[in-house]
Amino acid sequence: NPRIFYNDARAALDDVRGMQDTAVSLIPADRPTAAPKPETALPAPRTTLSISGVYTRTEQDDPAIVTSGTWQTLSTSPGSGGSYMRSNTAGSSASFSFSGPWVAVGLLGDRFSGDAEIFIDGVSQGVVSTYRRETTPFSLHFSGLADTNHVISVTVVGTAVPQALSTYVYVDYVDVWNGTPPADGRFEENDPRVILSSSARFANSPVASGGAYAFRTDMTTWFPFHGDSFSYQAFAYTGGGLVQLSVDGQFLTTVDLFNWTQITRTFSFTGFTPGMHLLQVTGFYGNNTVDVMATPGTPPFTDPNPPPGAFTRYEAHHPDFRYNGLPFPSMGSSWTRTTASAADASGGQVIESFTIGDVASLTFNGSWASIGFGTGFGAGQAEVFLDGVSQGILDLYRREDGVTSLTLGSIGAGTHTISATVLGGGDLRIDYVDVWDGTPLPDGTFDWEDGRFYLSDTWFRTTNAGARGGDFLETDRGTVWFPFSGDTVSFESFFTSQLKSARLYVDDAYVGTFDLSGSSAPTPTLSLDGLGSGVHVLRVEHYRGRLSLNAFRTPGTAPFIQPPPPPSGFTRIEEDADDWLYNGLPYTQTVTSWSRVDNIFSSGASDGQYMQTSAVGNTAVYTINGASFGVGFVGERRGGQAEIFIDGVSQGVIDTFRQDITPLSAYFHGLPNTTHTISITLLSTAHPNVGGSPTLYFDYLDVWDGTPLPDGFFEEDDSRVFRSPAWYDVNDAGASGGAYVDTGLNADSNMWFPFEGDSVTFQAMAFPSGARDAVRVWVDGVPQGVLNLYSQTPVTRPVSFGGFGPGLHVLTIERYQGETTVDGFAAPGTAPFYQPPTFTGLVRYEEDGGDILYNGYHYALRPTTWNASFPGSASERGIISSSTPGDTASLTFYGSWFNLGMRTRSNYGTAEIFVDGVSQGVITLTAPVEGPISFPFGGFITGTHALSVTVLSGAVVLDYVDVWDGTPVSDDFLNARMTEQNGRIHFGSGIGTYANPDAIDGDYSAVTLLNTPGNVWYTFVGDSFTYYAFSRTFGGTAEVYVDGVYTATVDLDYDFSEMPLAFHFTGLPYGPHVVRIKNGLNMRVDGFAANPQSLASYQPMVEWSDDTPAGNGAPFFGTVGIAASIAAGDVTGDGTTDSVIAAVSYVDVGTPDRKRGEEGNRGDGDGSSS
């Protein structure tokens, strides 16, 4: 199998077999395990196990094992029977009497283990060290004994090798063979002949022999066999790992049980001496599995120690590695095998040491070599030697965990020793050594099945018919290495929606960071040339998003990567560009007080990433040619203050504190077009409302060299447009270019468009799900307004902004509420130019509008005790609340009356209202039902007043403040239309506007769902008003509140047609009022008017009807009805309205007849007709 490799972690390549026969691919620890369920555990441990009476295992807690001295019993996963006993008291012993020619004693070793002396029949068999760097079961075997009674004993010596931390001896079991050969054959994993540790679990699979297999990461398997060979059949899958085989206590080999699909994999070994043997299979990394054991073994037989191939990777745990002169199993405790900082390492693990002077070395044959290391903020310096000659000192510190290598190149054929010595400053992480013998490596295209490359352990396979072989590999964090011969190479990715960027290295040299997400090709490809002859290693590292791997090609195919041209025109330099210096160093090598944020918290940043620091005095510096510069930040509740310098001259301080995440920028113009150095420094000062340590969130640098920027229309996906990552494409024939982008409900989504000149146009798509306050617009960091993207039907909506003057400007689009869309941009803009609406008379100040101050601060700068939320029933979506006594919401206004829009709930509290410092009383917001409420206050002298709402207890929730400035307001009909913002009608969410020719002005507004908590507000001055609803033939209701007081529930049902329904409310005290229409069921609102002159219905309405036949059909018919239509008009010319029915007379058949009812005929005085 191409994934099998032998002799521990060595992968070999020679000119006969090719690397595809032996390449290594280690276990991905975070891949989903393919082991089918359910799992079943072993039965309870047994103290004695007998195999056909010829082979017996006795556990250490069996009374037959007699102890002296001090011993204690402890549990263990990999040990036999689930427990062992240990002692570190010199002279303590464990003895067992048996009969037979063969015996084995099972021990456990770890870093606390010491020396043990073994006696048989009182004769010492020698002192053995039981020390192991990692917890490992092993055994000692004694054969050729007389077939008679014996006593074997294990005695604690009380000494240990220098690297041991104690002198413990761990005893696990004793195996005895009576001399009779056990049966040959195949034995399933649940056969008594296959001895499993208590940690083993069973899983079903149709692929496995017998339909099941045993597995576990800490499982140990023992198989006693007689003769010179055996076969071990394992279950290989994506959860399979590295397992180590030993026979009679002697290490045999390491095999790999990883496979991209479920298969069984058989390993057969031969050449053992005749007689009894014990195979042990121990998990090393990942899941250990066993499906079948067989004896004798069946060919083909495996070479446990194949010769090196043309290209060989020696993983750090290879038996040939030495750590302070010792092989991995017995290395000192200053060396540790770890996966903690090795997600990017080959095979997903490294061996590390913090101890200065520790040495890792490997002796090998070859003519070229490279040594790989793990890097990170905990790594230090190491000196590399080849054959005792220093090759230099490496600083392995990196701001983030990763990998690096030192390629020694051509070193001459022969035996060499490479070593790395810990110098200090952190740990040394050994990853691998690559060796090449000079034989050219095969050319070709190599996909995931060919095994030509090496992987970290975080890759997973994805099926796609468009990929080579129908599958490709992906990782959210990982590395792949591809060795090749020659001057060129190609890396072929596979496009997915999550594909982002990768970093490429060749022979340690950084090539660049490449964004693969913008490719239109299904297999984005990066090709390199000019690499020179000989062997090379291409390393591809995941950087952001997801990295995919479809294939490697050698030789590479054009086009080849060319050095980027120097910046020209407008350039956005992202925070992670290679030339940024953070505290004077590239980010990869800077101090840990700088960190890169690429997750949900940075989703609104340009390209979805920013750098952050909380360390005062930290600096970010960039040097570049330009005449105008802009610095982008992310405003946040922990945002600190930063000073910006250009060529050492301060340009001022920017405060990046914002209570809600907001894009911020500052632009500087008029500089000579030459080289400048821009520097950003975090200051010790901060806004008083900052929550936590003041932090700088740095996003980008914009540079313009004065080259004119082209005018025209630019689609949303144009290279001139920059955006955060959460936008997604929507195909729409009505959009410019047939598509637009949408944020959905992704909260932090922004877009930037640089332009030159005085004006610009932003074109959005407006549609029924758009919000009235959907998007905030900024130019050069200055707010321009909040735009309404609601429309009854999808339509492009261009909005133009002007008056910016000549030169560079940058338009920023920020998603604010609901969905935000972008269809394109145009420069210059076209009239009319946007002017923010201004209102007089009755004015509503929303909680987030900026006029209301919170503890004296603007909404964006409010203290953290004021929290925003967005219930659907709130006016224009938002509310704000505080539970901190003494917190204030204040508004300075001109007028004589105001109305507080608040909210109630069962656990809300109280607030005191002040005007000009004088208390107006305490309001209580506790109510059994949560929802809006209003509190009007009037009678003030028309003028400027200071309103304050002070929290007394519990939660106080503010929605809006209405103010009347004393000027007259129109009584005329106002249409309740979502596309209009007239200052008098306000909407909650869950409401849409719908066209209907029978509605006033051709449309009405209604709840989008029948029982959504929708509200519509209307303000007026007077003593009466009319609510124009719009009828439903299948019923509906609306609740009417005036000045916060429930007034009525109106019925919107009208069986005969859909039409405006006029509900008049009179008898109010003259003055300003606030009406709220609340959805009962299927609420509809057509509009409002104040102080109606007539209380008549908007249109004539049927007040009574009866469909009982009443006509006289004589002489030919009985009693019948009238088949007719009805019309209204002044038939007689007397100035009154007549209801006219045109019909056929059945008295004089064939003669037209007219039935007429005049106004007032019902006699009820309401002017209706009957």
XYZ file of C-alpha atoms in Angstrom, residues 63 196 220 245 310 444 612 615 659 680 683 782 824 889 951 973 987 1016 1129:
19
model
C -2.361 -14.581 44.523
C -6.047 -7.135 24.495
C -1.901 -2.951 23.533
C 5.622 -4.027 16.804
C 16.654 8.225 -3.195
C 4.967 13.750 -13.292
C -3.888 44.079 17.662
C 1.153 47.139 24.952
C -18.967 50.916 21.909
C 1.389 54.194 14.397
C -0.552 55.629 23.605
C -16.465 61.248 8.054
C -21.391 49.117 -7.814
C -29.800 59.411 29.096
C -31.804 55.052 36.267
C -52.978 62.424 5.039
C -41.925 51.529 11.887
C -46.328 51.668 13.512
C -74.364 58.550 -8.197
